[in-house]
Structure formats: C-alpha cells, structure tokens
Short mmCIF file of C-alpha atoms and ligand atoms in Angstrom, two decimals:
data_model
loop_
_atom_site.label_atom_id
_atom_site.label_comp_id
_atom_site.label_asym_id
_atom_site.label_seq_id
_atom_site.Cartn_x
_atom_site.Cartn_y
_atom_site.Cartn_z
CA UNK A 1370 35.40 0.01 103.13
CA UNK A 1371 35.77 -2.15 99.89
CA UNK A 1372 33.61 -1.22 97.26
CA UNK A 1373 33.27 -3.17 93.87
CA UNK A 1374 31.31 -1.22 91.05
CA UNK A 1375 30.01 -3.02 88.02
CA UNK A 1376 29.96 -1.50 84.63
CA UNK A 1377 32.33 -0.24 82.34
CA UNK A 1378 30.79 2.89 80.64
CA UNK A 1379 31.73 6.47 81.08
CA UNK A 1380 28.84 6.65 84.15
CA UNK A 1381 30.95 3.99 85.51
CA UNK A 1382 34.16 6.10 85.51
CA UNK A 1383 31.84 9.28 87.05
CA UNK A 1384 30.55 7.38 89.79
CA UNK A 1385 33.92 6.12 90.26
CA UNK A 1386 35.72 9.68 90.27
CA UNK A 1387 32.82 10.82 93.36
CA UNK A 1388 33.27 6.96 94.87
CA UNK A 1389 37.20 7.69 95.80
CA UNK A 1390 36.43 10.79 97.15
CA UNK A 1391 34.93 9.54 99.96
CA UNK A 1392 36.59 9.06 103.26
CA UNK A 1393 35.38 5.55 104.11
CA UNK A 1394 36.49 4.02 100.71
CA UNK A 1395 40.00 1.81 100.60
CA UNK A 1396 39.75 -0.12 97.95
CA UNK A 1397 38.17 0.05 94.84
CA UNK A 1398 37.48 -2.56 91.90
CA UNK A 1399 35.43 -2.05 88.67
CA UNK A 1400 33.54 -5.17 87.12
CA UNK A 1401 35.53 -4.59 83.74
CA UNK A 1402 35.64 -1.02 84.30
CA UNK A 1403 38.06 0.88 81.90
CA UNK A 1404 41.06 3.11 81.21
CA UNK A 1405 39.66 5.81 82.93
CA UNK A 1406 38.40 3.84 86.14
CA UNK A 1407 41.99 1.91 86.12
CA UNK A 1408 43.59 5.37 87.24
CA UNK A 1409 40.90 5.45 89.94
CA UNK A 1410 40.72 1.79 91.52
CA UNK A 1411 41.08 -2.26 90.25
CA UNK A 1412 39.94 -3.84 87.09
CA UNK A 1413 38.81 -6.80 87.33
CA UNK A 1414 38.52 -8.91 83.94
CA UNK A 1415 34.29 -9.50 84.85
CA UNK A 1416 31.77 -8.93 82.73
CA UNK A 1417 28.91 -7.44 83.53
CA UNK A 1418 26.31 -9.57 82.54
CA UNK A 1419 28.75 -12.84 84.55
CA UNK A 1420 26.55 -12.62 87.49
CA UNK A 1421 28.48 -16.11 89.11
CA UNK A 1422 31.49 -14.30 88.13
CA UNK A 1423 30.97 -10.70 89.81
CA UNK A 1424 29.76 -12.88 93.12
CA UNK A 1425 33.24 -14.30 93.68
CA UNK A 1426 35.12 -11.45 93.06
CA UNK A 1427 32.70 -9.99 96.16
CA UNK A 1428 33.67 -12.89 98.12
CA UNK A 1429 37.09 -13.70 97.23
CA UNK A 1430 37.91 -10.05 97.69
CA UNK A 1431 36.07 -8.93 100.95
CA UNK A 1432 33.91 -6.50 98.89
CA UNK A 1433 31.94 -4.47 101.95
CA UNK A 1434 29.18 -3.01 99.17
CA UNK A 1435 28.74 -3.68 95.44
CA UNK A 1436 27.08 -0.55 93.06
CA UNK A 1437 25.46 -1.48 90.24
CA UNK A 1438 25.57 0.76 87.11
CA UNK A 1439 23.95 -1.01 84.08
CA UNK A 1440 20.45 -2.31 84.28
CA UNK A 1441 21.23 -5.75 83.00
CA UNK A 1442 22.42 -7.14 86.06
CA UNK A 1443 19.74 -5.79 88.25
CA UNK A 1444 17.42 -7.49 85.59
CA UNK A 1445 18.44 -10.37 85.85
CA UNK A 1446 18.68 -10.74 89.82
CA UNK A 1447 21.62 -9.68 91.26
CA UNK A 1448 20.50 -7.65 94.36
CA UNK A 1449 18.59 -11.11 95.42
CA UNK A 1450 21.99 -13.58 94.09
CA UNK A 1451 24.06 -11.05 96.69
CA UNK A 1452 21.91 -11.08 98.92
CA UNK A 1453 21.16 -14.43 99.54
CA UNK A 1454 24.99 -14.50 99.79
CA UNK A 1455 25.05 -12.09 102.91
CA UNK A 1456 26.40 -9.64 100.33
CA UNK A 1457 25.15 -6.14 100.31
CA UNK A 1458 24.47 -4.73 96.82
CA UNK A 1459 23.23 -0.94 96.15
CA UNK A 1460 20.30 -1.16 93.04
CA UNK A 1461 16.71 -2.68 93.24
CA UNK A 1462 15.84 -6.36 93.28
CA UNK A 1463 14.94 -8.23 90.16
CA UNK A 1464 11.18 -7.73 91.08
CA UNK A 1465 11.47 -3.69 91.42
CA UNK A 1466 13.30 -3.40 88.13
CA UNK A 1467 10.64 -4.39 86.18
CA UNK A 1468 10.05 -1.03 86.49
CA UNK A 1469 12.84 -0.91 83.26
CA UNK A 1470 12.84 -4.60 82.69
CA UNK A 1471 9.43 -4.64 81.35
CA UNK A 1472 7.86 -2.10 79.63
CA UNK A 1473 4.17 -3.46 80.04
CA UNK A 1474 4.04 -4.20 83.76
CA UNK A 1475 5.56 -0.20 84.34
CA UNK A 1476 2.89 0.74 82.10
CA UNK A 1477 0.11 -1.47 84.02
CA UNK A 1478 1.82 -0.16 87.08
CA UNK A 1479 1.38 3.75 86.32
CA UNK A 1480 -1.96 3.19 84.69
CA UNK A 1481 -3.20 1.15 87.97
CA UNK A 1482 -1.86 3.92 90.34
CA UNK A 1483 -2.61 7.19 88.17
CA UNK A 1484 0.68 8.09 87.64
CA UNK A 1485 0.72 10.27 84.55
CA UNK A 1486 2.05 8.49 81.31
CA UNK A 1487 1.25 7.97 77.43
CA UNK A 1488 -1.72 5.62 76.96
CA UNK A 1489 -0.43 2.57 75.88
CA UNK A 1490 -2.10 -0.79 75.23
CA UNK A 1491 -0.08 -4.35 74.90
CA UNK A 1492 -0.24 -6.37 72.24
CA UNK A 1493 1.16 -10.07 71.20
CA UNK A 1494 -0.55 -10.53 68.16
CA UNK A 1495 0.16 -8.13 65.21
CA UNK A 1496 -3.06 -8.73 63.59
CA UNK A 1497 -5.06 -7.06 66.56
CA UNK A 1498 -1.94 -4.79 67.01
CA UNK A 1499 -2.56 -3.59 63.42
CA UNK A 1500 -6.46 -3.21 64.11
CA UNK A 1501 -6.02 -1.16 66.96
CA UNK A 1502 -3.58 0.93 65.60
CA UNK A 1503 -5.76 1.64 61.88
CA UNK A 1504 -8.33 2.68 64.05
CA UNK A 1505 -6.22 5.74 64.60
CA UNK A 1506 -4.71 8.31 63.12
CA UNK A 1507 -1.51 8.31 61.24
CA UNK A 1508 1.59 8.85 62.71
CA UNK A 1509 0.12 8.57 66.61
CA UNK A 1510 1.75 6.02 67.85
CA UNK A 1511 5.04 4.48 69.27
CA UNK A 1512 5.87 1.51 68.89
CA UNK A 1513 7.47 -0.50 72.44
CA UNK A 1514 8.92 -3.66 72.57
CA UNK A 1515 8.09 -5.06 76.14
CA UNK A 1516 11.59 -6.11 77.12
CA UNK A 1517 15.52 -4.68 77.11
CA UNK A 1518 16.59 -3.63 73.62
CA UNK A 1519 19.95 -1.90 74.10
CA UNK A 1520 17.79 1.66 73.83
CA UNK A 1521 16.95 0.50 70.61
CA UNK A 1522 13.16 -0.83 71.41
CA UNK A 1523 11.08 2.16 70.91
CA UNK A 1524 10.00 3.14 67.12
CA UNK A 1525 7.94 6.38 66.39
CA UNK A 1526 6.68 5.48 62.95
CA UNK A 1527 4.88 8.80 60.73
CA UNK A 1528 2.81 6.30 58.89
CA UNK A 1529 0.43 3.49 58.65
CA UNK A 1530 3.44 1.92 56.51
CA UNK A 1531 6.14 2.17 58.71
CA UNK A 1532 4.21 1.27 61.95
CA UNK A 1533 3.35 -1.88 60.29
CA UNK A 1534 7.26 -2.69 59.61
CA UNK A 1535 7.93 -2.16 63.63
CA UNK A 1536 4.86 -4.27 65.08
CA UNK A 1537 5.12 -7.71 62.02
CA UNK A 1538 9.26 -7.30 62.87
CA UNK A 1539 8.70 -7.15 66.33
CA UNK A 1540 5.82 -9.65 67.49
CA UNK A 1541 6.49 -12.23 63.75
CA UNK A 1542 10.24 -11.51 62.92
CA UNK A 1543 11.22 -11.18 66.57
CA UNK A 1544 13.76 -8.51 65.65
CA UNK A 1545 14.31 -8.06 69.69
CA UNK A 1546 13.96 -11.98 70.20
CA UNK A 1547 11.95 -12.33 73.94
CA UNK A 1548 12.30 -8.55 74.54
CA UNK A 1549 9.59 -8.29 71.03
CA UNK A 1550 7.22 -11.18 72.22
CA UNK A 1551 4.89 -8.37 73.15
CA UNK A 1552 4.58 -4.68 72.37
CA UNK A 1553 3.25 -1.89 73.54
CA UNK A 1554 1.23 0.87 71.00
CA UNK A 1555 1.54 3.97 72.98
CA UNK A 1556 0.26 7.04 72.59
CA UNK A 1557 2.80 9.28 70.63
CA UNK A 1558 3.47 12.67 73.18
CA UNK A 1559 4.80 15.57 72.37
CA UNK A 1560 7.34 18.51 74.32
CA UNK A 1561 10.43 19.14 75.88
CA UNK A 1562 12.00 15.60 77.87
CA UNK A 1563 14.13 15.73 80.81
CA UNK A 1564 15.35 13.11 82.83
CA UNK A 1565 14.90 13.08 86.57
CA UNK A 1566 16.94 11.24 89.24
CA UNK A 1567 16.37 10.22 92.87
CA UNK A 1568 17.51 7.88 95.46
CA UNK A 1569 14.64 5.59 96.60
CA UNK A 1570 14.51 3.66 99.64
CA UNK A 1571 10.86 1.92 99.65
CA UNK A 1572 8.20 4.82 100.31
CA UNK A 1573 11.54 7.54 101.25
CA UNK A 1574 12.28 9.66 97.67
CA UNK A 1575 15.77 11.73 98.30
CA UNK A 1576 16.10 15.32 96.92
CA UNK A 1577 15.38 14.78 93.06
CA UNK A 1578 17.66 16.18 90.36
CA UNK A 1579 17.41 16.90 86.58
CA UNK A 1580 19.04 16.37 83.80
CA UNK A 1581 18.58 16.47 79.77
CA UNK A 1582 20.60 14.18 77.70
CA UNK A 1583 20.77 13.80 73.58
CA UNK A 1584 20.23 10.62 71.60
CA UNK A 1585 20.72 11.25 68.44
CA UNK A 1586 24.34 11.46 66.67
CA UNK A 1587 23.67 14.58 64.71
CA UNK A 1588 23.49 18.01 65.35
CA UNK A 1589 19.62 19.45 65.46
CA UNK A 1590 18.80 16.06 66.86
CA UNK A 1591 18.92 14.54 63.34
CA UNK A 1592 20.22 10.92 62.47
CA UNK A 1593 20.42 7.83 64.25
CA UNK A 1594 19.89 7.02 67.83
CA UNK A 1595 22.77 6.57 70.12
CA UNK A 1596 23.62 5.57 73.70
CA UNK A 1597 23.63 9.38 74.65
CA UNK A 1598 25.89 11.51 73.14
CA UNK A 1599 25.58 14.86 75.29
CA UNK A 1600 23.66 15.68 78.53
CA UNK A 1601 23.39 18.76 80.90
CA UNK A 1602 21.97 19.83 84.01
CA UNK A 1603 20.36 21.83 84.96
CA UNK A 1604 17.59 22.05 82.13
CA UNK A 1605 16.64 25.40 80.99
CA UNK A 1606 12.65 25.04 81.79
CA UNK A 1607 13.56 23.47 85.78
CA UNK A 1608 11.75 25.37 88.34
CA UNK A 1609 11.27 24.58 91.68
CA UNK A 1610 7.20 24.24 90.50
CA UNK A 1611 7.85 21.89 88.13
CA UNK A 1612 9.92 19.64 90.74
CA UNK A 1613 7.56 19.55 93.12
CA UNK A 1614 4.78 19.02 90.82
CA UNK A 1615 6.85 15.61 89.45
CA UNK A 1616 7.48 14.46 92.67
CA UNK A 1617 4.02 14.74 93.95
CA UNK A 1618 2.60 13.01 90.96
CA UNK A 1619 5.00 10.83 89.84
CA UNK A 1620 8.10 10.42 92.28
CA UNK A 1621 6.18 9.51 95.04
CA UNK A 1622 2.96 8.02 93.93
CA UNK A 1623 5.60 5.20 91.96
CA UNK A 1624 7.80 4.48 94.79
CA UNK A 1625 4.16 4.07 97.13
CA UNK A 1626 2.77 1.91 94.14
CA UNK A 1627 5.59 -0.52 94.15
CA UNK A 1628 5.61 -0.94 97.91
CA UNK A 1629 2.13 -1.97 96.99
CA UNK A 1630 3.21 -4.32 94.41
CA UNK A 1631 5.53 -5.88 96.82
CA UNK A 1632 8.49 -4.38 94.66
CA UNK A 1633 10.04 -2.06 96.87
CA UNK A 1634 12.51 0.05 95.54
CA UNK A 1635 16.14 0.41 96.76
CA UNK A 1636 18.40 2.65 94.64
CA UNK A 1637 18.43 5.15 92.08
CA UNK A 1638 15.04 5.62 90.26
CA UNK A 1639 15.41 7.23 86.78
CA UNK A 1640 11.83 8.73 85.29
CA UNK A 1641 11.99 9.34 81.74
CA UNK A 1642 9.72 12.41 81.64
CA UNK A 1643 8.30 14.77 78.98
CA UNK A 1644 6.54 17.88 79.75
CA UNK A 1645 3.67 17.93 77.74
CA UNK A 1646 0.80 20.27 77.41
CA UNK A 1647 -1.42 18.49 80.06
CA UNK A 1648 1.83 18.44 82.54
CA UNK A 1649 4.70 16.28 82.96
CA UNK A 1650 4.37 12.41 81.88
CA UNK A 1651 6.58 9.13 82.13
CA UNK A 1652 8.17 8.22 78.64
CA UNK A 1653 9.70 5.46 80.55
CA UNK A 1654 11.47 4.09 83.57
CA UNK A 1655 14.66 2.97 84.16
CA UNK A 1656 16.10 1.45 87.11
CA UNK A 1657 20.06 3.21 87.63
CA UNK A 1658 21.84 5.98 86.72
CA UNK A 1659 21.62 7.38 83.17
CA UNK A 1660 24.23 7.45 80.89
CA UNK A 1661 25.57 10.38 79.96
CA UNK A 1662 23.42 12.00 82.42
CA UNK A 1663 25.42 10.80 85.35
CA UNK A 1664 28.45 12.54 84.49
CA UNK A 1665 26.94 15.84 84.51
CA UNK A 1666 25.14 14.85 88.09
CA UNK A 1667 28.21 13.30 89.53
CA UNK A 1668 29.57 17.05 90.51
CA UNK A 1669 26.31 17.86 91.34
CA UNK A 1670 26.24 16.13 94.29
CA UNK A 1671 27.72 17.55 97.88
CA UNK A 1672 27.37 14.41 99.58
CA UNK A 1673 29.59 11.60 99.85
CA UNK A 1674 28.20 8.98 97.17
CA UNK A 1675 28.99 6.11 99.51
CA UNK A 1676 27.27 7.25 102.51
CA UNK A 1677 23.88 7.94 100.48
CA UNK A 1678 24.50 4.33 99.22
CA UNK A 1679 24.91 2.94 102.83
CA UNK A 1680 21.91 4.72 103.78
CA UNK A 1681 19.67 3.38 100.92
CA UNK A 1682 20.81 -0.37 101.60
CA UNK A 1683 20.83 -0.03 104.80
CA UNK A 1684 16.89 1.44 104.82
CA UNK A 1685 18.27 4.77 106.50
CA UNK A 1686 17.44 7.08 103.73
CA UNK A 1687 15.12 8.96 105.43
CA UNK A 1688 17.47 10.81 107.97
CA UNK A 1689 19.88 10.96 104.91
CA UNK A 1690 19.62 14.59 103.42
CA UNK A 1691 20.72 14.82 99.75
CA UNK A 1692 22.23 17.92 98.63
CA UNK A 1693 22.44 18.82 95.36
CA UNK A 1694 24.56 21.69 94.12
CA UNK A 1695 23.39 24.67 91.70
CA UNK A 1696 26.30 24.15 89.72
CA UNK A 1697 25.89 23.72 86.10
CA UNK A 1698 27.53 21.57 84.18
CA UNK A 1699 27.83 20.14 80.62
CA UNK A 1700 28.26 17.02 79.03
CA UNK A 1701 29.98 16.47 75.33
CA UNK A 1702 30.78 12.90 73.61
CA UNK A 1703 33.58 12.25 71.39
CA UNK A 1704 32.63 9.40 69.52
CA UNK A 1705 34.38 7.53 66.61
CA UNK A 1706 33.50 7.75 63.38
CA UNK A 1707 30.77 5.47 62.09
CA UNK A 1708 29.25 5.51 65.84
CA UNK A 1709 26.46 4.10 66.03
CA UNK A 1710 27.00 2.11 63.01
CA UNK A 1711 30.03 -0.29 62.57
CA UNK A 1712 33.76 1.72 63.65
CA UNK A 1713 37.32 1.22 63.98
CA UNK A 1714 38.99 0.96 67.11
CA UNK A 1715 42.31 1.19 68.04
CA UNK A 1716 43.04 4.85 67.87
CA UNK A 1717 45.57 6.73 69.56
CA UNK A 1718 44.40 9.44 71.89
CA UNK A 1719 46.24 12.55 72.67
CA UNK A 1720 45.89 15.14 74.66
CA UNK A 1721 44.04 14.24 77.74
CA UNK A 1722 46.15 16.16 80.03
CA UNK A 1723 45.67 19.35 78.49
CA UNK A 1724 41.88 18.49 78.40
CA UNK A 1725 41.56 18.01 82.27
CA UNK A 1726 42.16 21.73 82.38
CA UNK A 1727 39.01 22.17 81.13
CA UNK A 1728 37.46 19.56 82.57
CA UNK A 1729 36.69 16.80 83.88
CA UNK A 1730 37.32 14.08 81.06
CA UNK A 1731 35.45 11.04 81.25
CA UNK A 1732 36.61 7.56 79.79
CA UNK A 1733 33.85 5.51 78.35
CA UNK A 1734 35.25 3.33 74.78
CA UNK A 1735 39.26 3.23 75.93
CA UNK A 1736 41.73 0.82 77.13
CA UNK A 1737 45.37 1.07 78.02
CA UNK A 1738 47.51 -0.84 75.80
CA UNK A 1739 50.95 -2.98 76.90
CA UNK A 1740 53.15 -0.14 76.68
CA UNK A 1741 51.13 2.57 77.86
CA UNK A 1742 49.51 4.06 75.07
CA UNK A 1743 45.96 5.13 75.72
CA UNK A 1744 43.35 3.85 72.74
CA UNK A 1745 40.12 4.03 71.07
CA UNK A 1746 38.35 0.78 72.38
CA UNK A 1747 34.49 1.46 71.52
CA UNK A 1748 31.80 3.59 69.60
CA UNK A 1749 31.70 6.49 72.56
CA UNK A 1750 34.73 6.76 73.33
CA UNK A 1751 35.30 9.63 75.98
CA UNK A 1752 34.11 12.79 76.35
CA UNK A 1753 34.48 15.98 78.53
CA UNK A 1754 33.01 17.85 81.74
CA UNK A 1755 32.49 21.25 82.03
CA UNK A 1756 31.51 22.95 84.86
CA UNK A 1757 30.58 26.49 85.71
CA UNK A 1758 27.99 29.41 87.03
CA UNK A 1759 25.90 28.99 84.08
CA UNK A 1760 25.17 26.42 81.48
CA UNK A 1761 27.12 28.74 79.44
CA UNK A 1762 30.57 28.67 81.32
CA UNK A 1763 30.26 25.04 81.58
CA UNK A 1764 29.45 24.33 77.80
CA UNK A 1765 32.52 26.75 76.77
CA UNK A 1766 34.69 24.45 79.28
CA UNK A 1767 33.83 21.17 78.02
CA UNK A 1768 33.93 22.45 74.09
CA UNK A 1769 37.65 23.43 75.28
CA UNK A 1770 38.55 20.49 76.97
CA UNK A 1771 37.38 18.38 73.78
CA UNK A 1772 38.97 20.67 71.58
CA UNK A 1773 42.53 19.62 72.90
CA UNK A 1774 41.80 15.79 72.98
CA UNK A 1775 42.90 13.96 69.56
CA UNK A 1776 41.85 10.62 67.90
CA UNK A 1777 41.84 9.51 64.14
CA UNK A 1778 38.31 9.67 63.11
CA UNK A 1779 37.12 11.70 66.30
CA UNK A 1780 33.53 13.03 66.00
CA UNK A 1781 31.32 15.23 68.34
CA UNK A 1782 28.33 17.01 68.63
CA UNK A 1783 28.68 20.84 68.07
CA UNK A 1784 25.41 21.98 69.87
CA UNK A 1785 25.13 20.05 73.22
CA UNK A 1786 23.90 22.22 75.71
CA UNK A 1787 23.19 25.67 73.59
CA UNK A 1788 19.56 25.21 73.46
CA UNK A 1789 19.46 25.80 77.22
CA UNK A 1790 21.89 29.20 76.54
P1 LIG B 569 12.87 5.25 75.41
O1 LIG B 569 13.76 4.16 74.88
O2 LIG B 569 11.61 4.75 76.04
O3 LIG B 569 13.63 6.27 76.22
O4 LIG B 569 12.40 6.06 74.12
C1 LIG B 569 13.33 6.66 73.27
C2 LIG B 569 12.80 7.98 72.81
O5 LIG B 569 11.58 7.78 72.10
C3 LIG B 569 12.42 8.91 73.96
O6 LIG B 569 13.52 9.63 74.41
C4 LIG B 569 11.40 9.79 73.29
O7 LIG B 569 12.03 10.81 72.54
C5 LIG B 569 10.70 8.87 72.33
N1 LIG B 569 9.44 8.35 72.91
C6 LIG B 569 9.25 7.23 73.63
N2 LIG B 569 7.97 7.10 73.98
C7 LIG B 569 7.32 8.16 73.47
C8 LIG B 569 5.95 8.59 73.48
N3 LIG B 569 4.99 7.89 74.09
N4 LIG B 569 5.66 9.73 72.84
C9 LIG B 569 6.62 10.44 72.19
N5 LIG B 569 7.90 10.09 72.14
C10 LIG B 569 8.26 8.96 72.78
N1 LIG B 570 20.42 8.47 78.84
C1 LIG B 570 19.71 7.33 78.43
C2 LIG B 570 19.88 6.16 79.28
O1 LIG B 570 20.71 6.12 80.16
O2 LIG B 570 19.14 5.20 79.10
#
C-alpha cells in the first residue's frame, strides 16, 4: 500500500517511524516531511497548506491512503477535495473540524450537548466584550480568538488592564486577522491538564490514551509559550476512573453530538482537558494528533497504525480493537536558542547516533544539506524518546539520549517529566 503523510513536524516523523512498521506499507512519501522522515520514506517538495498541490502528488503517484498531521489542511477541506477525487484521506472533513477550526461553534457545540467545558460567551464587539467582562472579577477570564492562531490565540490576562489589551487587539486591531473577528471570554479554570487521544469513527470512540505535554520554554512552566516543548505519557493522576469518567462525559457524548450536527467525525479526536475541582472539562478541541504528544504515544501503540487508519476510513472501527501499551515514555525538545522568538538556523548537529541508544530521536526543525551534513532548520529542532517501566526510566533515557546530541546554541528543558516522578 502507498501511503502519503502530510506534515513536516517531529509528530510527522513519529507517525512515520510506526507507519513503516507495518506490513502492508511499500511506499512512503511525506508532504515536505524532513530529515528525519527522509531516512524513513519520500520527500516530496509540498507544502502543507498547497492543498492542489498535495492532490497530484496522490494522483500522480498512486497514493492508496493519505494521513493528515497538521490541522490546517483538514481546515480548510481536504478530506472532502480527496474525496471528491476518489481519494481516500485519514482526518475529519472540513465540517467536523470545526471542532478545532472554530473555537465558538465547539463551544456552542459542548454547551448544546452538556459536555463539560469553561463557560464561555462570544463576542464581536469589544465594547460589550468589555461590559461583560467588568461585570466580573479580575483576572477570571481567558481571552479566545474564534479561529486558528498558530497556538497563539488564547490570552489569560490577571487584570482588568491586560484583558482589555487582548479583546481591543483582537476584535479592533485584528492582531489574528479573520481568526480575531470574534472572541470568546471564557471562564478562567483551574488544575492539572492532560491531553487525551482517540480514534473516532462517527458514534465508535477507540481505546482512549493520555498524555501531558509542556508549553512553555522555561523550566517551572515560566516564559513564553511554545509549540510543545516536552510531553509524557502516562500522566501521574491517570486512573482507570478518571478514563472512564472522560469518556462517558466527554468522549462519547462529542462524537454522538456531532453525528447530530451532521459533522461526523473520522480520525483522531484530541480533547484538551483539565481536571478541575467539579471533574474533568474541555480547554479545547483539536482535530489530529498533538504535537509533542504523539511522539510519546507513537510507542504506545501495539497495533499497526495503518490498519487502525483503514478501519477508521473505511467505517470499520468498531470491530477494530486498539491496544495501547503500559509503557511509559518521555518526551524532551531541543530547541535553538531564541525559540520561540527569532533564531539562527543552520547549525551542525552531532551526535545522533550515539543518541538513538537512548532513544528514539525525533527530527522536527532539520534538513540534510548537499553533502550530507545534518542541520538546524527551525525553532524545535529535534528532540529525544525515552522509554521504560516507569516514567522514571524513560525520563533518565531521553535526558541521556539528548545529552549526547550537539548543536551551537542548543537549549532544553531540564524538568520534563519529573513532576510525574
Ligand atoms: P489552548 O490554545 O486552547 O490549548 O490554550 C492554551 C492554554 O491556555 C491551555 O493549555 C491552558 O493552560 C490555558 N487555558 C485555555 N483555556 C483556559 C481556561 N478556560 N481556563 C484556564 N486556562 C485555560
Ligand atoms: N500539544 C499541543 C498541540 O498539539 O496543539
């Protein structure tokens, strides 16, 4: 089977690593994919967001099934452009990932169904946004813009000052352009936040699994937000209670509610969850695999990745069992310096060999230049792996297998994972 996977981010390469595992695979392409996916399969020059572009590649190159690993694309319409193309495509139509696409409509959707989440009111006027939000106390809210914002879209403002900055630059100075044409106040929640993952194939939910991921660059969870620079899995505070309780309230009840809304879900459903006093509640939605959380789930998963895929797009996922392993596993980022502000690229980096006998070291900000020298090519630029009995083993592997891997201006995160030790 010919399989062509679009992204080019280190969830890429981990779905990529499990993808050529599989015994029905032959050929692989990534849509750009990059130094650590070109060891695994084809690179094709597409970007992601090329939608035209990514169809003929399907078609000129007898692709049997296309994954999709970023959100844009599924956003924008993909699963219907394939589609309509007698192409199948693994990730939900353009309808079901509103679910990510818009914050607002998720938000009317869980509030319509009584699936637990923050209460949040929209707003397109910051005059009445400003009104509502005076009328309560300081520091309460969060401030949403409605649309895709590169993870950047959510504020949590501690005063009446700052909240005030968010909602004028967001509705007046459109500081996410469409994405800020509306907002969302929400209710600002409190307690630990996990991430949970299942395949979803209308009303069928697969096995879930959890993961917990960091976003800020600093250690203690101080400075700015990032794309994820750590994850790990499982989370400390998982019991098989707390699983059931999130699938009966929110798994389930969301895939049910967008059969309802004639937005039937096919492929990975991500719920953004914290567990708050009252019980676990949606921070968000997202409609793929997380990033960096997907390399910790990635070998986590006894099945073949493929055949769960098949079954999903082919509507078979309810006599496909999904098995989950207990093993745990840790996540760590090596980012370069300046990440997530501006950064050089360019750097040589050493010492990946050594690293994979840690770990499993996965490529995210690299490319291969001319002469074979493997180099710095983005803000995360790679990061390692590690795997064990406890969270403990597999944090002490994947501090190893970063400890032999060299870059001018290499930075990581000394603490992923040892909250859950
Ligand atoms: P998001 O982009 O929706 O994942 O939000 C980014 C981060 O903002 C989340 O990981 C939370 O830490 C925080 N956040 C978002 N919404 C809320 C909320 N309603 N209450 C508290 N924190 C929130
Ligand atoms: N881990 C955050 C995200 O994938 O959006």
């Amino acid at each position: 089977m010919r399989v062509l996977l679009i992204g080019s981010g280190g969830r890429e390469h981990a779905v990529a690593w499990k993808l050529v595992q599989s015994q029905k695979i032959t050929k692989l392409i990534i849509a750009p994919g990059n130094a650590g996916t070109a060891e695994l399969g084809e690179n094709v020059p597409v970007k992601t967001e090329d939608l035209d572009g990514l169809l003929a590649i399907a078609k000129t190159r007898s692709i049997d099934l296309t994954i999709v690993g970023p959100e844009q694309p599924l956003i924008d319409g993909i699963a219907e452009l394939f589609e309509r193309h007698g192409l199948r495509i693994f990730g939900p139509s353009k309808n079901a990932a509103r679910i990510e696409g818009s914050k607002i409509w998720s938000n009317d959707l869980m509030s319509k169904y009584g699936i637990p989440t923050a209460d949040s009111v929209a707003f397109s006027d910051s005059t009445k946004a400003m009104e509502y939000a005076l009328a309560r106390p300081e520091g309460s809210l969060v401030v949403k813009a409605d649309g895709p914002a590169a993870g950047k879209g959510v504020l949590l403002p501690d005063t009446y000052e700052e909240l005030e900055i968010a909602v004028v630059g967001m509705l007046d100075g459109a500081s996410f352009g469409k994405s800020s044409s509306r907002l969302l106040l929400a209710e600002r929640m409190s307690g630990p936040e996990v991430s949970v993952f299942a395949f979803l194939d209308g009303e069928t939910v697969s096995k879930e699994i959890a993961a917990c991921d960091y976003k800020r660059i600093g250690e203690g969870d101080t400075g700015l937000n990032t794309g994820g620079v750590g994850a790990y899995s499982p989370p400390e505070f998982w019991t098989s209670e707390l699983a059931a309780r999130i699938r009966a309230e929110i798994l389930e009840p969301t895939a049910r509610a967008l059969v309802a809304e004639d937005s039937a879900y096919s492929g990975i459903l991500y719920a953004g969850l914290m567990i708050t006093s009252t019980g676990p509640r949606v921070i968000e939605f997202n409609c793929r695999l997380g990033d960096p959380e997907c390399q910790v789930l990635m070998p986590k998963l006894k099945n073949d990745f493929l055949e769960i895929c098949l079954a999903v797009v082919e509507g078979r996922l309810a006599q496909q069992k999904v098995i989950w392993s207990d093993l745990a596993c840790t996540f760590v980022v090596m980012t370069s310096d300046g990440y997530p502000g501006n950064y050089e690229t360019g750097a040589e980096i050493t010492g990946i060999r050594k690293a994979s006998e840690h770990g499993l070291v996965v490529h995210a900000g690299t490319s291969i230049q001319s002469d074979g020298t493997l180099i710095t090519d983005g803000g995360r630029v790679l990061g390692v792996v590690g795997s064990g009995e406890t969270i403990r083993d597999s944090l002490i592997a994947a501090y190893a297998g970063v400890g032999k891997i060299g870059f001018k201006g290499a930075r990581y995160r000394r603490d992923i994972a040892e909250r859950a030790v």
